[in-house]
Amino acid sequence: MKKNLVAVAVASTLVFAAAANAETTLYGSVRMDVDYTNPDAKGADASWDVKNEASRLGVKGSEDLGGGLKAIYQYEFGVNADGNSTGNPFNQRLSWVGLTGGFGTVAIGRQETPAYTFVGSNTDIFNGPITNPWSPSTEILQRRGNVVSYVTPSFSGFTAAGALIMDQNNGVPFPYNTANENTGSDSVDHYQVAGKYENTFGGVGVLLGGYFHDAQEASFAGNGDDIWIWGVGGTLTFGDFSLGATYEKFDDKGTGDHNDYAGYGLIAGFDFGANTIRGGWGRMEPDINSLESYDTWEIGFEHRLSKRTRLWVEYVDTEIPAYLSEFSVVGTDGQVKGGSNLALGIRHDF
């Protein structure tokens, strides 16, 4: 028995030593809140609920291959922290492997796209169920599978990136329903290029980014035309204040202006001690004059109990119809509308 215990101890030591040598990290985040949701639909009832807000469990790491070259990887799974005892508690968020060195970084697999990391993330700063609904790079392009990506090294603050997305079967929506996918012979459904500039001037941090995304032969008209999505965004930080803004455009080349819209927003934050106050506004603006624009207002307060644990409260009012499942109810007047959401939450990272 003692020999077995010694063997187990030695094996465990070797495993941990190997993991340390390979710089492997197990990490996770539990994010839960209590929500009060009030739909704007006529005759709809408000409701309380407990919700999971993108809890996740993952492993990431690297291996030094010598000569300045490293192998890198990441697996990250969404965890249904508010689920019951039946059903699958996991969903796939990220799963990729790549190489990084003086030439830049190449990665293959399911990844966050350059469109999101360079642009959409500038206004995606809230904790609750409604964070950045006006942004196509957040709602449509944030994570994609079957991606081959390349990111350059930083040249005096400038970084560029490109991505090929192959054989995708999740559509490009307006706002979030399914569109046709590429039926061409090359099986490359989407192209994406992006760039950003990041630097500090006199204590003011500046980040400016932009992207262009071509969804080949994905038009809602089914006529082989493309959908183009492009955007610009940035963040300014000065002392304890921060400002972020994005402007993005969805352009279905096969349907005229019918499905086209612009999405733009502005956020602000102020840190004091272990606290942060956030506010934001955004708009989805269809190109068709007969369709109304949809505004979203957000405000939130966050208190950090430690580096890993935080409490937060956020209130959001949005005009986007059916953005949350609670907003999908058809009113007594036959209309589906947006609504408001009050969320009180806790997040713990490990």
GROMACS .gro file of C-alpha atoms in nm:
model
  350
    1MET     CA    1   0.000   0.000   0.000
    2LYS     CA    2   0.280   0.240   0.093
    3LYS     CA    3   0.458   0.159  -0.235
    4ASN     CA    4   0.141   0.239  -0.426
    5LEU     CA    5   0.104   0.569  -0.244
    6VAL     CA    6   0.466   0.656  -0.314
    7ALA     CA    7   0.416   0.571  -0.683
    8VAL     CA    8   0.107   0.790  -0.700
    9ALA     CA    9   0.291   1.076  -0.529
   10VAL     CA   10   0.587   1.047  -0.767
   11ALA     CA   11   0.357   1.032  -1.070
   12SER     CA   12   0.165   1.336  -0.950
   13THR     CA   13   0.490   1.525  -0.897
   14LEU     CA   14   0.604   1.440  -1.251
   15VAL     CA   15   0.270   1.549  -1.397
   16PHE     CA   16   0.279   1.883  -1.218
   17ALA     CA   17   0.645   1.932  -1.310
   18ALA     CA   18   0.567   1.863  -1.676
   19ALA     CA   19   0.272   2.100  -1.664
   20ALA     CA   20   0.487   2.370  -1.508
   21ASN     CA   21   0.756   2.319  -1.773
   22ALA     CA   22   0.492   2.352  -2.045
   23GLU     CA   23   0.336   2.657  -1.874
   24THR     CA   24  -0.012   2.504  -1.856
   25THR     CA   25  -0.282   2.693  -1.668
   26LEU     CA   26  -0.620   2.566  -1.553
   27TYR     CA   27  -0.859   2.857  -1.508
   28GLY     CA   28  -1.225   2.936  -1.474
   29SER     CA   29  -1.484   3.195  -1.388
   30VAL     CA   30  -1.823   3.153  -1.219
   31ARG     CA   31  -2.062   3.436  -1.310
   32MET     CA   32  -2.416   3.436  -1.173
   33ASP     CA   33  -2.685   3.696  -1.119
   34VAL     CA   34  -3.043   3.747  -1.006
   35ASP     CA   35  -3.246   3.924  -1.277
   36TYR     CA   36  -3.566   4.124  -1.284
   37THR     CA   37  -3.681   4.147  -1.647
   38ASN     CA   38  -3.969   4.364  -1.763
   39PRO     CA   39  -4.077   4.331  -2.131
   40ASP     CA   40  -4.220   4.637  -2.307
   41ALA     CA   41  -4.475   4.427  -2.499
   42LYS     CA   42  -4.830   4.530  -2.414
   43GLY     CA   43  -4.977   4.306  -2.144
   44ALA     CA   44  -4.648   4.116  -2.082
   45ASP     CA   45  -4.557   4.027  -1.724
   46ALA     CA   46  -4.228   4.104  -1.549
   47SER     CA   47  -4.033   3.815  -1.395
   48TRP     CA   48  -3.747   3.722  -1.161
   49ASP     CA   49  -3.487   3.462  -1.253
   50VAL     CA   50  -3.139   3.329  -1.168
   51LYS     CA   51  -2.907   3.339  -1.470
   52ASN     CA   52  -2.565   3.220  -1.573
   53GLU     CA   53  -2.361   3.502  -1.730
   54ALA     CA   54  -2.097   3.324  -1.941
   55SER     CA   55  -1.935   3.112  -1.670
   56ARG     CA   56  -1.643   2.918  -1.814
   57LEU     CA   57  -1.374   2.658  -1.746
   58GLY     CA   58  -1.058   2.633  -1.951
   59VAL     CA   59  -0.698   2.530  -1.991
   60LYS     CA   60  -0.432   2.720  -2.180
   61GLY     CA   61  -0.060   2.701  -2.214
   62SER     CA   62   0.254   2.708  -2.418
   63GLU     CA   63   0.571   2.513  -2.485
   64ASP     CA   64   0.908   2.673  -2.557
   65LEU     CA   65   1.036   2.516  -2.879
   66GLY     CA   66   1.362   2.710  -2.884
   67GLY     CA   67   1.485   2.983  -3.112
   68GLY     CA   68   1.212   3.220  -2.995
   69LEU     CA   69   0.936   2.986  -3.114
   70LYS     CA   70   0.650   2.867  -2.890
   71ALA     CA   71   0.357   2.632  -2.932
   72ILE     CA   72   0.040   2.777  -2.780
   73TYR     CA   73  -0.310   2.640  -2.720
   74GLN     CA   74  -0.639   2.703  -2.544
   75TYR     CA   75  -0.952   2.502  -2.466
   76GLU     CA   76  -1.239   2.692  -2.307
   77PHE     CA   77  -1.587   2.560  -2.231
   78GLY     CA   78  -1.892   2.756  -2.131
   79VAL     CA   79  -2.044   2.615  -1.811
   80ASN     CA   80  -2.419   2.618  -1.754
   81ALA     CA   81  -2.381   2.716  -1.389
   82ASP     CA   82  -2.755   2.762  -1.334
   83GLY     CA   83  -2.851   2.427  -1.491
   84ASN     CA   84  -3.026   2.128  -1.339
   85SER     CA   85  -2.910   1.768  -1.290
   86THR     CA   86  -2.994   1.664  -1.647
   87GLY     CA   87  -2.860   1.774  -1.984
   88ASN     CA   88  -2.517   1.882  -2.106
   89PRO     CA   89  -2.368   2.145  -1.872
   90PHE     CA   90  -2.099   2.253  -2.124
   91ASN     CA   91  -2.076   2.437  -2.455
   92GLN     CA   92  -1.771   2.511  -2.666
   93ARG     CA   93  -1.629   2.863  -2.653
   94LEU     CA   94  -1.266   2.836  -2.767
   95SER     CA   95  -1.048   2.550  -2.893
   96TRP     CA   96  -0.736   2.632  -3.091
   97VAL     CA   97  -0.365   2.557  -3.129
   98GLY     CA   98  -0.091   2.762  -3.289
   99LEU     CA   99   0.266   2.889  -3.307
  100THR     CA  100   0.402   3.226  -3.198
  101GLY     CA  101   0.739   3.390  -3.245
  102GLY     CA  102   0.915   3.685  -3.399
  103PHE     CA  103   0.705   3.643  -3.715
  104GLY     CA  104   0.377   3.688  -3.525
  105THR     CA  105   0.113   3.432  -3.430
  106VAL     CA  106  -0.066   3.169  -3.638
  107ALA     CA  107  -0.361   2.979  -3.484
  108ILE     CA  108  -0.609   2.720  -3.609
  109GLY     CA  109  -0.945   2.631  -3.452
  110ARG     CA  110  -1.238   2.805  -3.282
  111GLN     CA  111  -1.123   3.154  -3.185
  112GLU     CA  112  -1.227   3.507  -3.105
  113THR     CA  113  -1.206   3.694  -3.433
  114PRO     CA  114  -0.990   4.003  -3.500
  115ALA     CA  115  -1.313   4.198  -3.562
  116TYR     CA  116  -1.415   4.147  -3.200
  117THR     CA  117  -1.075   4.180  -3.033
  118PHE     CA  118  -0.981   4.495  -3.229
  119VAL     CA  119  -1.323   4.669  -3.242
  120GLY     CA  120  -1.622   4.511  -3.062
  121SER     CA  121  -1.441   4.463  -2.731
  122ASN     CA  122  -1.402   4.841  -2.695
  123THR     CA  123  -1.766   4.871  -2.585
  124ASP     CA  124  -1.825   4.518  -2.448
  125ILE     CA  125  -1.754   4.601  -2.082
  126PHE     CA  126  -2.070   4.512  -1.888
  127ASN     CA  127  -2.130   4.198  -1.680
  128GLY     CA  128  -2.500   4.125  -1.731
  129PRO     CA  129  -2.715   3.965  -2.003
  130ILE     CA  130  -2.724   4.278  -2.224
  131THR     CA  131  -2.378   4.417  -2.293
  132ASN     CA  132  -2.313   4.525  -2.653
  133PRO     CA  133  -2.625   4.446  -2.859
  134TRP     CA  134  -2.568   4.709  -3.129
  135SER     CA  135  -2.231   4.560  -3.234
  136PRO     CA  136  -2.217   4.306  -3.524
  137SER     CA  137  -1.860   4.210  -3.431
  138THR     CA  138  -1.986   4.113  -3.083
  139GLU     CA  139  -2.323   3.957  -3.166
  140ILE     CA  140  -2.232   3.793  -3.499
  141LEU     CA  141  -1.855   3.758  -3.531
  142GLN     CA  142  -1.718   3.729  -3.176
  143ARG     CA  143  -1.624   3.358  -3.187
  144ARG     CA  144  -1.608   3.138  -3.498
  145GLY     CA  145  -1.501   2.781  -3.566
  146ASN     CA  146  -1.280   2.646  -3.846
  147VAL     CA  147  -1.065   2.960  -3.838
  148VAL     CA  148  -0.708   3.004  -3.962
  149SER     CA  149  -0.576   3.334  -3.827
  150TYR     CA  150  -0.255   3.536  -3.838
  151VAL     CA  151  -0.160   3.831  -3.617
  152THR     CA  152   0.153   4.034  -3.685
  153PRO     CA  153   0.397   4.148  -3.416
  154SER     CA  154   0.345   4.503  -3.293
  155PHE     CA  155   0.536   4.761  -3.498
  156SER     CA  156   0.558   5.084  -3.295
  157GLY     CA  157   0.203   5.022  -3.172
  158PHE     CA  158   0.059   4.897  -3.504
  159THR     CA  159  -0.078   4.541  -3.531
  160ALA     CA  160  -0.256   4.374  -3.823
  161ALA     CA  161  -0.453   4.049  -3.841
  162GLY     CA  162  -0.627   3.830  -4.094
  163ALA     CA  163  -0.857   3.528  -4.074
  164LEU     CA  164  -1.006   3.268  -4.307
  165ILE     CA  165  -1.324   3.098  -4.186
  166MET     CA  166  -1.399   2.771  -4.364
  167ASP     CA  167  -1.708   2.552  -4.398
  168GLN     CA  168  -1.912   2.747  -4.145
  169ASN     CA  169  -2.278   2.659  -4.098
  170ASN     CA  170  -2.374   2.931  -3.851
  171GLY     CA  171  -2.529   3.218  -4.043
  172VAL     CA  172  -2.473   3.589  -4.057
  173PRO     CA  173  -2.792   3.732  -3.905
  174PHE     CA  174  -3.004   4.042  -3.913
  175PRO     CA  175  -3.027   4.092  -3.634
  176TYR     CA  176  -2.965   3.733  -3.519
  177ASN     CA  177  -3.146   3.484  -3.745
  178THR     CA  178  -2.988   3.247  -4.000
  179ALA     CA  179  -2.859   3.347  -4.344
  180ASN     CA  180  -2.739   3.135  -4.634
  181GLU     CA  181  -2.378   3.018  -4.628
  182ASN     CA  182  -2.117   2.994  -4.899
  183THR     CA  183  -2.201   2.741  -5.168
  184GLY     CA  184  -1.883   2.803  -5.366
  185SER     CA  185  -1.629   2.535  -5.445
  186ASP     CA  186  -1.343   2.676  -5.236
  187SER     CA  187  -1.529   2.622  -4.904
  188VAL     CA  188  -1.388   2.945  -4.762
  189ASP     CA  189  -1.701   3.111  -4.628
  190HIS     CA  190  -1.557   3.426  -4.474
  191TYR     CA  191  -1.253   3.651  -4.503
  192GLN     CA  192  -1.156   3.901  -4.237
  193VAL     CA  193  -0.880   4.163  -4.212
  194ALA     CA  194  -0.822   4.399  -3.921
  195GLY     CA  195  -0.573   4.642  -3.775
  196LYS     CA  196  -0.519   4.845  -3.462
  197TYR     CA  197  -0.291   5.109  -3.317
  198GLU     CA  198  -0.221   5.118  -2.943
  199ASN     CA  199   0.004   5.362  -2.759
  200THR     CA  200   0.028   5.610  -2.472
  201PHE     CA  201   0.073   5.985  -2.510
  202GLY     CA  202   0.130   6.200  -2.203
  203GLY     CA  203  -0.047   5.952  -1.977
  204VAL     CA  204  -0.341   5.908  -2.216
  205GLY     CA  205  -0.383   5.555  -2.348
  206VAL     CA  206  -0.507   5.533  -2.708
  207LEU     CA  207  -0.639   5.228  -2.892
  208LEU     CA  208  -0.786   5.255  -3.242
  209GLY     CA  209  -0.902   4.955  -3.444
  210GLY     CA  210  -1.084   4.865  -3.762
  211TYR     CA  211  -1.193   4.556  -3.957
  212PHE     CA  212  -1.354   4.435  -4.279
  213HIS     CA  213  -1.540   4.103  -4.299
  214ASP     CA  214  -1.661   3.940  -4.623
  215ALA     CA  215  -1.919   3.661  -4.582
  216GLN     CA  216  -1.905   3.504  -4.929
  217GLU     CA  217  -2.228   3.410  -5.105
  218ALA     CA  218  -2.422   3.454  -4.780
  219SER     CA  219  -2.684   3.702  -4.900
  220PHE     CA  220  -3.036   3.661  -4.766
  221ALA     CA  221  -3.154   3.676  -5.128
  222GLY     CA  222  -2.976   3.346  -5.199
  223ASN     CA  223  -2.837   3.488  -5.523
  224GLY     CA  224  -2.467   3.429  -5.457
  225ASP     CA  225  -2.393   3.784  -5.340
  226ASP     CA  226  -2.180   3.858  -5.036
  227ILE     CA  227  -2.250   4.017  -4.701
  228TRP     CA  228  -1.996   4.280  -4.597
  229ILE     CA  229  -1.948   4.383  -4.235
  230TRP     CA  230  -1.699   4.650  -4.136
  231GLY     CA  231  -1.632   4.868  -3.838
  232VAL     CA  232  -1.402   5.101  -3.647
  233GLY     CA  233  -1.364   5.155  -3.275
  234GLY     CA  234  -1.137   5.280  -3.004
  235THR     CA  235  -1.068   5.340  -2.637
  236LEU     CA  236  -0.918   5.637  -2.453
  237THR     CA  237  -0.790   5.599  -2.096
  238PHE     CA  238  -0.675   5.894  -1.886
  239GLY     CA  239  -0.620   5.842  -1.518
  240ASP     CA  240  -0.924   5.668  -1.371
  241PHE     CA  241  -1.149   5.757  -1.666
  242SER     CA  242  -1.207   5.555  -1.982
  243LEU     CA  243  -1.411   5.614  -2.297
  244GLY     CA  244  -1.491   5.362  -2.569
  245ALA     CA  245  -1.676   5.392  -2.899
  246THR     CA  246  -1.760   5.176  -3.201
  247TYR     CA  247  -1.924   5.227  -3.540
  248GLU     CA  248  -2.007   4.920  -3.750
  249LYS     CA  249  -2.198   4.854  -4.072
  250PHE     CA  250  -2.383   4.543  -4.194
  251ASP     CA  251  -2.426   4.545  -4.573
  252ASP     CA  252  -2.613   4.264  -4.753
  253LYS     CA  253  -2.503   4.311  -5.115
  254GLY     CA  254  -2.784   4.094  -5.249
  255THR     CA  255  -3.090   4.266  -5.101
  256GLY     CA  256  -3.032   4.636  -5.158
  257ASP     CA  257  -3.093   4.821  -4.831
  258HIS     CA  258  -3.349   4.572  -4.700
  259ASN     CA  259  -3.126   4.401  -4.439
  260ASP     CA  260  -2.859   4.671  -4.402
  261TYR     CA  261  -2.804   4.853  -4.075
  262ALA     CA  262  -2.549   5.055  -3.881
  263GLY     CA  263  -2.463   4.984  -3.518
  264TYR     CA  264  -2.282   5.236  -3.303
  265GLY     CA  265  -2.230   5.302  -2.936
  266LEU     CA  266  -2.042   5.492  -2.667
  267ILE     CA  267  -1.938   5.376  -2.319
  268ALA     CA  268  -1.767   5.545  -2.025
  269GLY     CA  269  -1.613   5.419  -1.703
  270PHE     CA  270  -1.468   5.567  -1.384
  271ASP     CA  271  -1.260   5.376  -1.128
  272PHE     CA  272  -1.236   5.485  -0.765
  273GLY     CA  273  -1.076   5.257  -0.511
  274ALA     CA  274  -1.214   4.905  -0.554
  275ASN     CA  275  -1.517   5.034  -0.745
  276THR     CA  276  -1.613   5.110  -1.105
  277ILE     CA  277  -1.909   5.303  -1.242
  278ARG     CA  278  -2.004   5.234  -1.605
  279GLY     CA  279  -2.251   5.383  -1.846
  280GLY     CA  280  -2.329   5.329  -2.211
  281TRP     CA  281  -2.557   5.403  -2.505
  282GLY     CA  282  -2.587   5.233  -2.842
  283ARG     CA  283  -2.813   5.228  -3.147
  284MET     CA  284  -2.906   4.983  -3.423
  285GLU     CA  285  -3.014   5.193  -3.721
  286PRO     CA  286  -3.167   5.015  -4.025
  287ASP     CA  287  -3.105   5.173  -4.365
  288ILE     CA  288  -3.475   5.144  -4.453
  289ASN     CA  289  -3.649   5.468  -4.354
  290SER     CA  290  -3.972   5.285  -4.272
  291LEU     CA  291  -3.796   5.091  -3.993
  292GLU     CA  292  -3.731   5.254  -3.659
  293SER     CA  293  -3.395   5.269  -3.482
  294TYR     CA  294  -3.340   5.068  -3.164
  295ASP     CA  295  -3.165   5.238  -2.871
  296THR     CA  296  -3.001   5.071  -2.571
  297TRP     CA  297  -2.909   5.248  -2.245
  298GLU     CA  298  -2.689   5.088  -1.977
  299ILE     CA  299  -2.561   5.182  -1.633
  300GLY     CA  300  -2.372   4.971  -1.381
  301PHE     CA  301  -2.175   4.965  -1.057
  302GLU     CA  302  -1.906   4.709  -0.971
  303HIS     CA  303  -1.730   4.650  -0.638
  304ARG     CA  304  -1.419   4.429  -0.622
  305LEU     CA  305  -1.393   4.234  -0.298
  306SER     CA  306  -1.053   4.101  -0.411
  307LYS     CA  307  -0.856   4.051  -0.732
  308ARG     CA  308  -1.072   3.748  -0.810
  309THR     CA  309  -1.416   3.827  -0.667
  310ARG     CA  310  -1.654   4.108  -0.756
  311LEU     CA  311  -2.014   4.212  -0.697
  312TRP     CA  312  -2.211   4.417  -0.947
  313VAL     CA  313  -2.549   4.569  -1.022
  314GLU     CA  314  -2.656   4.680  -1.371
  315TYR     CA  315  -2.967   4.825  -1.530
  316VAL     CA  316  -3.029   4.814  -1.906
  317ASP     CA  317  -3.319   4.937  -2.117
  318THR     CA  318  -3.324   4.828  -2.482
  319GLU     CA  319  -3.567   4.872  -2.771
  320ILE     CA  320  -3.428   4.573  -2.964
  321PRO     CA  321  -3.720   4.327  -3.006
  322ALA     CA  322  -3.679   3.979  -2.857
  323TYR     CA  323  -3.314   4.037  -2.757
  324LEU     CA  324  -3.373   3.835  -2.439
  325SER     CA  325  -3.600   3.530  -2.436
  326GLU     CA  326  -3.828   3.716  -2.195
  327PHE     CA  327  -3.875   3.986  -2.462
  328SER     CA  328  -4.000   3.732  -2.718
  329VAL     CA  329  -4.355   3.744  -2.588
  330VAL     CA  330  -4.613   3.882  -2.833
  331GLY     CA  331  -4.811   4.166  -2.678
  332THR     CA  332  -5.187   4.195  -2.682
  333ASP     CA  333  -5.144   4.439  -2.972
  334GLY     CA  334  -4.952   4.175  -3.171
  335GLN     CA  335  -4.616   4.352  -3.127
  336VAL     CA  336  -4.283   4.209  -3.004
  337LYS     CA  337  -4.066   4.469  -2.833
  338GLY     CA  338  -3.762   4.515  -2.611
  339GLY     CA  339  -3.766   4.585  -2.239
  340SER     CA  340  -3.559   4.650  -1.929
  341ASN     CA  341  -3.338   4.427  -1.716
  342LEU     CA  342  -3.206   4.478  -1.363
  343ALA     CA  343  -2.930   4.234  -1.263
  344LEU     CA  344  -2.748   4.184  -0.932
  345GLY     CA  345  -2.453   3.950  -0.973
  346ILE     CA  346  -2.135   3.796  -0.840
  347ARG     CA  347  -1.826   3.679  -1.027
  348HIS     CA  348  -1.536   3.471  -0.898
  349ASP     CA  349  -1.229   3.393  -1.112
  350PHE     CA  350  -0.981   3.116  -1.041
   0.00000   0.00000   0.00000
